Tab-separated table of C-alpha atoms and ligand atoms in Angstrom:
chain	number	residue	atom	x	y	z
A	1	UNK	CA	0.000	0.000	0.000
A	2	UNK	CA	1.427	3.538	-0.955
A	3	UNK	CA	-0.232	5.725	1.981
A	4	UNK	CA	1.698	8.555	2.041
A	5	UNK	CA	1.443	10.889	5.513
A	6	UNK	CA	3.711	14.033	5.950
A	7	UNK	CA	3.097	15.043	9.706
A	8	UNK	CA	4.392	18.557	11.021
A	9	UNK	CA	7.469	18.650	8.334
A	10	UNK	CA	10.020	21.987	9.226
A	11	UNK	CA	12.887	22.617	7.109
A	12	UNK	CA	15.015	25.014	7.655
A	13	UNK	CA	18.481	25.922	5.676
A	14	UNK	CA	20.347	27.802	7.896
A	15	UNK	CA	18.459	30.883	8.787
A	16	UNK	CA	16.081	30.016	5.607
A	17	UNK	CA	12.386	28.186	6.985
A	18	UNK	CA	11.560	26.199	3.417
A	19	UNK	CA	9.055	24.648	5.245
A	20	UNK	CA	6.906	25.538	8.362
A	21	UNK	CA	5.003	22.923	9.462
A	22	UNK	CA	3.148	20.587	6.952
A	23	UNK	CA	0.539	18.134	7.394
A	24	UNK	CA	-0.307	15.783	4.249
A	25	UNK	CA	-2.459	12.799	4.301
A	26	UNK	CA	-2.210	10.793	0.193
A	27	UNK	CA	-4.441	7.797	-0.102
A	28	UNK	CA	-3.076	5.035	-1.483
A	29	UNK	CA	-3.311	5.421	-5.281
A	30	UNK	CA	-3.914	8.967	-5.260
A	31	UNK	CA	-2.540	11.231	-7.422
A	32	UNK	CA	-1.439	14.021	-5.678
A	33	UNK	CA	0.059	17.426	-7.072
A	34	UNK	CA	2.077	20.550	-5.040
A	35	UNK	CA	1.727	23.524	-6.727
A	36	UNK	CA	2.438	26.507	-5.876
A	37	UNK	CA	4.815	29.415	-6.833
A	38	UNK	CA	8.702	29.542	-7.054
A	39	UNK	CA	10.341	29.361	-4.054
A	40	UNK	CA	7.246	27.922	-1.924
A	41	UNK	CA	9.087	24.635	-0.934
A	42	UNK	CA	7.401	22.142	-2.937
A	43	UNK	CA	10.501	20.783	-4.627
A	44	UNK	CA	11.934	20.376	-1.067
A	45	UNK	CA	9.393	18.751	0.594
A	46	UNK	CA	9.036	16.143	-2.706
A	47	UNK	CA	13.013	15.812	-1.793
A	48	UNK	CA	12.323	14.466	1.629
A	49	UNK	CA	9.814	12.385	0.479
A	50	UNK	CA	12.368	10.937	-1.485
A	51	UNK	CA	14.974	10.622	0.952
A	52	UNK	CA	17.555	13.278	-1.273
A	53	UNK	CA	16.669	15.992	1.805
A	54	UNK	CA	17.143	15.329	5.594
A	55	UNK	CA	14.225	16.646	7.490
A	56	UNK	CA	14.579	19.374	10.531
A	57	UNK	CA	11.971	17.912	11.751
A	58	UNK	CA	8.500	15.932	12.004
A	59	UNK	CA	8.379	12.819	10.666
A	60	UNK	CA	7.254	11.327	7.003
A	61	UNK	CA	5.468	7.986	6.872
A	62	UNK	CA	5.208	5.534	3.617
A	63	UNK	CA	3.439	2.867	3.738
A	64	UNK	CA	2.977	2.429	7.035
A	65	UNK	CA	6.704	2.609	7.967
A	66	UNK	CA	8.327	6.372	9.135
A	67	UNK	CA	11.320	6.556	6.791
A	68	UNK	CA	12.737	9.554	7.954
A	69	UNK	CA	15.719	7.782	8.282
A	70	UNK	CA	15.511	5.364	5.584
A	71	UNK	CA	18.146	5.836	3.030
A	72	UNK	CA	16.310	6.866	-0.735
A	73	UNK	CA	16.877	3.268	-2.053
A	74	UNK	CA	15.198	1.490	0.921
A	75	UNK	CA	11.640	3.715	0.502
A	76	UNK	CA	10.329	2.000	-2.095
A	77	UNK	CA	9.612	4.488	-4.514
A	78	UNK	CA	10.960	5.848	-7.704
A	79	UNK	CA	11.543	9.449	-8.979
A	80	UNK	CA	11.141	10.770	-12.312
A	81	UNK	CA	12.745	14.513	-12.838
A	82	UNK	CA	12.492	17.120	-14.786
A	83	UNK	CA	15.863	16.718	-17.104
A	84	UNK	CA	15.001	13.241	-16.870
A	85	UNK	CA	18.492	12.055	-15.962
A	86	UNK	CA	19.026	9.133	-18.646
A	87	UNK	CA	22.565	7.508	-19.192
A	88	UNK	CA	23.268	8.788	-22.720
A	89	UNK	CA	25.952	5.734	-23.378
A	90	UNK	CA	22.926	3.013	-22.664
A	91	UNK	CA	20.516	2.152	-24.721
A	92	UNK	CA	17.136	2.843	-23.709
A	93	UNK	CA	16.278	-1.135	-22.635
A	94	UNK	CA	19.340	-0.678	-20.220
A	95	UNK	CA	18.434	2.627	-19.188
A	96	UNK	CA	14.961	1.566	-18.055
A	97	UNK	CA	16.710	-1.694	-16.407
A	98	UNK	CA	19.378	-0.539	-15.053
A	99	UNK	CA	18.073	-0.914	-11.387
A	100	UNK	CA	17.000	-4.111	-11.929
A	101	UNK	CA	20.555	-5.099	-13.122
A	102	UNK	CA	21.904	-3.598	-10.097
A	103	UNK	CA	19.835	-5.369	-7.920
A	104	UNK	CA	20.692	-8.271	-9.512
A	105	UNK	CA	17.526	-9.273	-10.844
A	106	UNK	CA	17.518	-11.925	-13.970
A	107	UNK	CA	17.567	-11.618	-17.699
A	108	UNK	CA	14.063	-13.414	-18.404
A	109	UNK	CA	12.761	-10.994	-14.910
A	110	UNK	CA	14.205	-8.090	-16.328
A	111	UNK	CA	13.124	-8.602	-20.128
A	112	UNK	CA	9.177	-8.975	-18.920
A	113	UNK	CA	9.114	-5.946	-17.004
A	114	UNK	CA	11.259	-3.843	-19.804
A	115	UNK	CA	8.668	-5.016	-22.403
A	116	UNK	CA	5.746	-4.770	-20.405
A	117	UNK	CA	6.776	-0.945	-19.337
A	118	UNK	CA	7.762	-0.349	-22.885
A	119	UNK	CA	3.955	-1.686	-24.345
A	120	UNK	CA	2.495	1.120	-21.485
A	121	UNK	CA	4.374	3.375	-22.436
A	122	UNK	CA	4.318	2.993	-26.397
A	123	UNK	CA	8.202	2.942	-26.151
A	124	UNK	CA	8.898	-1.208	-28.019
A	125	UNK	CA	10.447	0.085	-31.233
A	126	UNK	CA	12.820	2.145	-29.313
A	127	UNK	CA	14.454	-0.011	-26.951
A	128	UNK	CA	17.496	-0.343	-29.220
A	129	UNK	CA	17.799	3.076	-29.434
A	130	UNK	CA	20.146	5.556	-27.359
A	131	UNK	CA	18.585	8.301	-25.289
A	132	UNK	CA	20.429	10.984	-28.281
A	133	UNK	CA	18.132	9.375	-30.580
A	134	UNK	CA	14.984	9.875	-29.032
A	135	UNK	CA	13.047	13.286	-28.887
A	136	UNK	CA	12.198	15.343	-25.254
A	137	UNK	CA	8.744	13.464	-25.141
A	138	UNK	CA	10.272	9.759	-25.767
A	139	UNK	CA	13.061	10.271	-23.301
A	140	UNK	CA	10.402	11.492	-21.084
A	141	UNK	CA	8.824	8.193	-21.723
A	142	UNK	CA	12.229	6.280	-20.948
A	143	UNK	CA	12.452	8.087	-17.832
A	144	UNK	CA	9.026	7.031	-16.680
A	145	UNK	CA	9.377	3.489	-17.679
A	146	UNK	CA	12.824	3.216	-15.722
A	147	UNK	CA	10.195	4.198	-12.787
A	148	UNK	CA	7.845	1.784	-13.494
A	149	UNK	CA	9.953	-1.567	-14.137
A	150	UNK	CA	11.149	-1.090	-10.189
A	151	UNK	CA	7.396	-1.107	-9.601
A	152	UNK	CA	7.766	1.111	-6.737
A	153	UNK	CA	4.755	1.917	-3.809
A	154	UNK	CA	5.129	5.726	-4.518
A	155	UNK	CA	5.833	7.686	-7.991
A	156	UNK	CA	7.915	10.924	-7.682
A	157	UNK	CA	7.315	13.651	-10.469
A	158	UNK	CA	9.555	16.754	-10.327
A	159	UNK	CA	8.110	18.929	-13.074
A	160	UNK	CA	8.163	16.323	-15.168
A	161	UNK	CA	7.073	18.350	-18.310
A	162	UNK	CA	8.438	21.355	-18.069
A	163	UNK	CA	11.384	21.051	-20.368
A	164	UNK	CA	8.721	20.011	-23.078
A	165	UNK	CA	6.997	22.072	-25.670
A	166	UNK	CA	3.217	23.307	-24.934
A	167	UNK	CA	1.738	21.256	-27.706
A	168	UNK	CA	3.522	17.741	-26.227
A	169	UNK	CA	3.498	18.931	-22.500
A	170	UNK	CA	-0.399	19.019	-23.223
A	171	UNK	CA	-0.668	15.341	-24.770
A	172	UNK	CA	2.110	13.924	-22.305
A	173	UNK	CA	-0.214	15.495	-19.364
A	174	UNK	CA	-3.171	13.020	-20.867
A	175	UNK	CA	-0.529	10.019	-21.198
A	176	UNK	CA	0.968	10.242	-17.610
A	177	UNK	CA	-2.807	10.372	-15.992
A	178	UNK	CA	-3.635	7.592	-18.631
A	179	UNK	CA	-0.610	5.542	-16.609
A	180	UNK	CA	-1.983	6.569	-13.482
A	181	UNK	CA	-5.370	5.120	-14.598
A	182	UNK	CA	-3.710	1.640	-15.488
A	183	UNK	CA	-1.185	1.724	-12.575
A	184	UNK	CA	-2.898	3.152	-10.062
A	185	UNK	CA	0.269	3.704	-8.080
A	186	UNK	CA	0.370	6.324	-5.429
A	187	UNK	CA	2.049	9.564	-6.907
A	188	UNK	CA	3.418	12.781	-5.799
A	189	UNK	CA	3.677	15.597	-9.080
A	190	UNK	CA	5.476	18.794	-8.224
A	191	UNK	CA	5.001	21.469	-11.074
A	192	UNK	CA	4.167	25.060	-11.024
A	193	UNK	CA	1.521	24.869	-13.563
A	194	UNK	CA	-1.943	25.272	-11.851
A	195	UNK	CA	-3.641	23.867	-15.401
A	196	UNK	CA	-1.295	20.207	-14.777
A	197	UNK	CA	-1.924	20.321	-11.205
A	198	UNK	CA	-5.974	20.914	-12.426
A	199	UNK	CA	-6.145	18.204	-14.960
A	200	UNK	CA	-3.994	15.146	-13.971
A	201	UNK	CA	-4.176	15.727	-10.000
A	202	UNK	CA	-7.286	13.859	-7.705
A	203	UNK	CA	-6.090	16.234	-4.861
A	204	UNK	CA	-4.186	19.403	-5.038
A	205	UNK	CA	-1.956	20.854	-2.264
A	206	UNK	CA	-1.397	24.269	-2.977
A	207	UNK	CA	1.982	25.935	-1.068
A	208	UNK	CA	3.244	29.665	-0.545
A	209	UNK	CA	6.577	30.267	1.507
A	210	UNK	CA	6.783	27.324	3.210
A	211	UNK	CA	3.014	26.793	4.203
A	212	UNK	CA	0.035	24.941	2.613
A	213	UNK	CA	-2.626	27.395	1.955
A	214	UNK	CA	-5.527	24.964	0.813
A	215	UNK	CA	-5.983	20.851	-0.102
A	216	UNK	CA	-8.270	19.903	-2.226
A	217	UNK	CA	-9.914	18.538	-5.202
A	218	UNK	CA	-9.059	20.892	-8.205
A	219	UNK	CA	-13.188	21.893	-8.158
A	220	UNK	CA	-13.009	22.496	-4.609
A	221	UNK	CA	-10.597	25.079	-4.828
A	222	UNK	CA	-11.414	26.461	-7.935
A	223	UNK	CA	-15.316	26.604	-6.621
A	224	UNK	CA	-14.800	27.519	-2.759
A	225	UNK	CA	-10.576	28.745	-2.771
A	226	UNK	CA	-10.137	29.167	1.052
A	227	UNK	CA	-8.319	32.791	0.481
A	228	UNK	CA	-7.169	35.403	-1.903
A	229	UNK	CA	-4.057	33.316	-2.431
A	230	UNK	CA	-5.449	30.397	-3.912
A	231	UNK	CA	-8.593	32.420	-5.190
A	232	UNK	CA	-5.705	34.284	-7.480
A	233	UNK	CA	-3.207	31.173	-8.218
A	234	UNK	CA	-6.079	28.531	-9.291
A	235	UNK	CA	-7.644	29.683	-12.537
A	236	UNK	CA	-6.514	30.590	-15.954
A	237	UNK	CA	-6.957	33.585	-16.650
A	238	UNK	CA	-7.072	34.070	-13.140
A	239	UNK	CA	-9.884	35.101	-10.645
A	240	UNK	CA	-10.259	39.361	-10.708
A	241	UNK	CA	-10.084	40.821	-6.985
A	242	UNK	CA	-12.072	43.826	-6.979
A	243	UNK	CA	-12.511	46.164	-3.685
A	244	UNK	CA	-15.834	46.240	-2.504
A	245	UNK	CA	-18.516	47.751	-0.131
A	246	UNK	CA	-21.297	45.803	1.482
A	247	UNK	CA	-24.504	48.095	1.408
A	248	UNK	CA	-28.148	46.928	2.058
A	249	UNK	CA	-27.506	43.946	0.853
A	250	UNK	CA	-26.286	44.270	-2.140
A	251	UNK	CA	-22.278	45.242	-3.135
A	252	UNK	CA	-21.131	48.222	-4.962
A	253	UNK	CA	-17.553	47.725	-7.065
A	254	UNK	CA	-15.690	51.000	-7.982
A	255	UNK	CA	-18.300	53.436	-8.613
A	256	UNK	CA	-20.399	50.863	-10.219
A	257	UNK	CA	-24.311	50.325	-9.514
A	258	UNK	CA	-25.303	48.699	-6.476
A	259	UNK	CA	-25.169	44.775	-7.400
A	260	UNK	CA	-28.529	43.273	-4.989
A	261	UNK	CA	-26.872	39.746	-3.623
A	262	UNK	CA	-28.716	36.522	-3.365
A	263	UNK	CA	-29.523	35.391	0.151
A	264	UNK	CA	-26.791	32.837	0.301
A	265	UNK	CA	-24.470	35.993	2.216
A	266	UNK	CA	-25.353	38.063	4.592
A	267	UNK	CA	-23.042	40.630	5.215
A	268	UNK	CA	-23.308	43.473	7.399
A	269	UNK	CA	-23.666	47.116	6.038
A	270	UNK	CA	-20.386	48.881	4.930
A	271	UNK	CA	-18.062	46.068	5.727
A	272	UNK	CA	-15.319	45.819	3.109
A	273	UNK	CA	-14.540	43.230	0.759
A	274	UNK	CA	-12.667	41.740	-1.681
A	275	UNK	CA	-15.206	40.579	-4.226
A	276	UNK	CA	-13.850	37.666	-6.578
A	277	UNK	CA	-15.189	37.073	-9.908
A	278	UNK	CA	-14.038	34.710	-12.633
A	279	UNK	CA	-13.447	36.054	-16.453
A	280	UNK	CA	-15.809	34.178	-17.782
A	281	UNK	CA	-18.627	35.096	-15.702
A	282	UNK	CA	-19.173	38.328	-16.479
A	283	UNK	CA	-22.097	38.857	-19.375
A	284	UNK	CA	-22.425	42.185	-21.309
A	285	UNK	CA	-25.414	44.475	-20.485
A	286	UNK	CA	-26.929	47.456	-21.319
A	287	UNK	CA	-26.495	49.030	-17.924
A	288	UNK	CA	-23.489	47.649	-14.676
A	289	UNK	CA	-20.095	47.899	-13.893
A	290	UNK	CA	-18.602	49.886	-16.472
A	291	UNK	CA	-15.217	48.530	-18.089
A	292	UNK	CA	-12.945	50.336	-20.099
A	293	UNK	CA	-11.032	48.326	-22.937
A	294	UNK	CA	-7.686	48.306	-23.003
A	295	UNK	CA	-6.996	45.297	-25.029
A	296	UNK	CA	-8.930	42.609	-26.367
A	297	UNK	CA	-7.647	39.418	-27.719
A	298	UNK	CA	-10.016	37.402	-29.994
A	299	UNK	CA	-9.329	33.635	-30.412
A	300	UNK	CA	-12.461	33.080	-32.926
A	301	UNK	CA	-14.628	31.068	-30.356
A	302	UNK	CA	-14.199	33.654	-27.563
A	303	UNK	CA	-12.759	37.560	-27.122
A	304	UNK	CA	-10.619	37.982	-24.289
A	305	UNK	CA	-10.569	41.678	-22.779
A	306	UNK	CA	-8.476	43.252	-20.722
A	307	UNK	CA	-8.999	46.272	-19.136
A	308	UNK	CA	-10.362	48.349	-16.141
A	309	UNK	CA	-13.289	48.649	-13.732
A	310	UNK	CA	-12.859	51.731	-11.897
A	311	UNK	CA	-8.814	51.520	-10.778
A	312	UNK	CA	-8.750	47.704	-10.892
A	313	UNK	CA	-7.089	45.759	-13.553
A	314	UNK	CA	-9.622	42.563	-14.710
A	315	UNK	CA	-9.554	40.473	-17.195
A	316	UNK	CA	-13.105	39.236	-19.226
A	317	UNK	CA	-13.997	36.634	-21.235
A	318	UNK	CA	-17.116	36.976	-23.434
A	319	UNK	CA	-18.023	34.169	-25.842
A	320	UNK	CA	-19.601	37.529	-28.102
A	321	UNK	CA	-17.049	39.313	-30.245
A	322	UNK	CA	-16.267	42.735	-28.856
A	323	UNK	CA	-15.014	46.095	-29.899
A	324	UNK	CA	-11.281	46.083	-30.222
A	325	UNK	CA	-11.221	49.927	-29.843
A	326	UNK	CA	-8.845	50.635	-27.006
A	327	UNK	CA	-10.706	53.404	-24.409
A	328	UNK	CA	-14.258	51.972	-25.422
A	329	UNK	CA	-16.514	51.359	-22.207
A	330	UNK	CA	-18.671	48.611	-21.938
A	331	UNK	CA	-21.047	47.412	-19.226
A	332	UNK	CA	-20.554	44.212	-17.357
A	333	UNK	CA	-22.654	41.988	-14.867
A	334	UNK	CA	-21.328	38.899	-13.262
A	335	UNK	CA	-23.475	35.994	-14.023
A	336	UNK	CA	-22.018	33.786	-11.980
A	337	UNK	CA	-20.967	32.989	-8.448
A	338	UNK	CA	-19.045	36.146	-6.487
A	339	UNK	CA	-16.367	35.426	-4.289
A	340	UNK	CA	-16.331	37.229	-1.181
A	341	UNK	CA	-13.017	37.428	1.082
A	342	UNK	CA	-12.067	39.290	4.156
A	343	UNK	CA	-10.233	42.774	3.133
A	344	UNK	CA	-8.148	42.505	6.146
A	345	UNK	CA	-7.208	38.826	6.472
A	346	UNK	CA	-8.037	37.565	2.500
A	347	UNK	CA	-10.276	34.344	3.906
A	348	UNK	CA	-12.874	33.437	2.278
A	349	UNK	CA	-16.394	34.724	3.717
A	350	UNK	CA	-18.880	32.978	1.003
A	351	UNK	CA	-20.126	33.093	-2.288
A	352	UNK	CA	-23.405	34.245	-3.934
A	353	UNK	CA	-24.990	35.765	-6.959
A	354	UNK	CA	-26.224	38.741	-8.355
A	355	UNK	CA	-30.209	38.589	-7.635
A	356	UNK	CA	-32.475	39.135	-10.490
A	357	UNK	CA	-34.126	42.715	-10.578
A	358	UNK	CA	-38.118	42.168	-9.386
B	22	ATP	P1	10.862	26.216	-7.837
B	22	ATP	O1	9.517	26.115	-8.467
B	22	ATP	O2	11.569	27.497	-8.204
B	22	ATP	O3	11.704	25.002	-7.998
B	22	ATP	P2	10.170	25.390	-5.131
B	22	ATP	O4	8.796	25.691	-4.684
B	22	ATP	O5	10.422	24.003	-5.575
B	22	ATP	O6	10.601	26.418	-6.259
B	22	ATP	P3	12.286	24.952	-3.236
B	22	ATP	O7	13.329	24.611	-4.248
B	22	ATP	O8	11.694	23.843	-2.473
B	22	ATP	O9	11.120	25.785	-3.946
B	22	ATP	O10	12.890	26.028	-2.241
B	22	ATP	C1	12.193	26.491	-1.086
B	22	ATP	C2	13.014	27.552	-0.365
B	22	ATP	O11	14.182	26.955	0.192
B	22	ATP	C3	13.503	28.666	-1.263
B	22	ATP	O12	13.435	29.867	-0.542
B	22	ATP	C4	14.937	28.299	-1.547
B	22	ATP	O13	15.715	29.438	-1.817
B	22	ATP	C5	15.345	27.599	-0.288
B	22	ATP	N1	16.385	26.566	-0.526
B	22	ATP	C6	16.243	25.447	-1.275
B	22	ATP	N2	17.382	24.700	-1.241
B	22	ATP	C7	18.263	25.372	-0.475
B	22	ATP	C8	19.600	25.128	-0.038
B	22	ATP	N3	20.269	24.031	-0.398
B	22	ATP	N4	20.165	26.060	0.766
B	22	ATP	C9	19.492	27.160	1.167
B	22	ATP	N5	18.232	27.443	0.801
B	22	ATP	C10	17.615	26.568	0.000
């Protein structure tokens, strides 16, 4: 069983605290991703997890056992990185077996697992091949099958994709969840990319300077993102954070109309908030928040518009096609769920709609 727990993890470099205190529970089988942006610590903590990084302290449990002292080899799991670390003078049988041949496994052993990762993985007419001979997405490949012939409790990713182009990072995204569907083994993807973390992960753990700001499923925290943080980094284009008044029950943006709320909120009169609304919720209408166009970017099925309500920046999304006049004003209602955070601490207070005129 791959049940992964991480229970009160520090790390600290020297005067640097990379991590301050993380709890993770993984299910066995789960697929897992830490996202988060650069410098957050989610490289580090996969590197303890691996047994590469000694922990300062709390204690890091696979499969039942605590391995904080276990040496990398003896955890039982297998790491795939981002440059994907193949030995260019083997060829790519030998590269994917060469753990096997260490641990002195046999030929017939080591030939069914090499063939039987290579048919997974699409990889049988390239065995003979060296890694020099194979493009970024096929040694990406190799490197994954070398992971899966040692048929480990726990997979590893460290930005896997990143060194790929965007056309092949998107279809090697759908292959490495299609291997997770087969494999089902327990796995642990680091990347920076909120869209890989959204599509391949079951859970997300999203990280800032050394902390974990929300877990969840990727709809859970797009839908209900626990604070400003994770309201702004989940989401692409990302969430717009406009400053807001509460007044008689309805909010007022900028020195836009009064948008009436549904009843799901009830906030008192005159509180301030950080109202969050998604790009692609806002429809155009003939009277509401008035946006001025500063740039608008069509892509045939949909126009996307930057530019300004009141002082703040936002970005739209309209499925109509739109003046590309820079300076024209439009008028915008959100018809969709508002996101309402604290202006002081950024949590999350609720959601709710804007209510239909009687
Ligand atoms: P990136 O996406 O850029 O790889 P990350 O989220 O993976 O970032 P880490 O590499 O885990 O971030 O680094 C977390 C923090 O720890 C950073 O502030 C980094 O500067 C610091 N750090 C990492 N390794 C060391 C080290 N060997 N010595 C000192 N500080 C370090």
């Amino acid at each position: 069983m791959g049940y992964v727990a991480i229970r009160d993890v520090y790390k600290n470099y020297g005067e640097v605290q990379a991590l301050k205190g993380i709890d993770i529970e993984i299910e066995d089988g789960e697929f897992v991703a830490l996202v988060g942006p650069s410098g957050c610590g989610k490289t580090t903590l996969l590197r303890m997890i691996a047994g590469l990084e000694d922990i300062t302290s709390g204690e890091i449990h696979i499969a039942g056992r605590i391995v904080n002292d276990l040496q990398p080899k003896a955890r039982d799991i297998a790491m795939v990185f981002q440059n994907y670390a193949l030995y260019p003078h083997m060829k790519v049988a030998d590269n994917m077996s060469f753990s096997m041949q260490l641990a002195g496994a046999s030929k017939s052993e080591i030939k069914t697992k090499v063939d039987e990762a290579a048919r997974v993985l699409n990889l049988e007419n390239y065995l003979d091949r060296y890694p020099r001979e194979l493009s970024g997405g096929q040694r990406q490949r190799v490197a994954m099958g070398r992971a899966i012939v040692r048929n480990p409790k726990v997979f590893l990713f460290d930005e896997p994709l990143s060194n790929l182009d965007a056309k092949l990072r998107v279809s090697m995204r759908a292959e490495i969840k299609s291997l997770h569907h087969k494999l089902h083994t327990t796995a642990v993807y680091v990347t920076h990319d909120q869209i890989e973390a959204m599509t391949m992960a079951d859970k997300i753990v999203v990280m800032s300077e050394g902390n974990i700001e929300q877990v969840g499923t990727p709809l859970e925290l797009y839908d209900e993102p626990r604070n400003l943080f994770v309201a702004a980094f989940i989401g692409s284009p990302s969430m717009n954070l406009l400053d807001g008044v509460i007044h008689n029950g309805a909010v007022r943006i900028g020195n836009g109309p009064d948008l009436p709320l549904t009843s799901e909120i009830a906030l008192e009169d005159g509180r301030d908030v950080v109202v969050g609304i998604r790009p692609d919720t806002f429809a155009l209408t003939e009277t509401g928040l008035p946006l001025t166009l500063n740039v608008t970017e069509p892509t045939g099925a949909e126009t996307q518009v930057e530019g300004v309500i009141g002082p703040t920046k936002v970005t739209c999304l309209f499925r109509e096609r739109v003046s590309d006049q820079p300076g024209t004003v439009l008028h915008v209602t959100p018809n969709g769920r508002l996101h309402f955070f604290d202006k002081t601490t950024g949590l999350r207070l609720g959601a709710a709609r804007v209510a239909a005129k009687n």
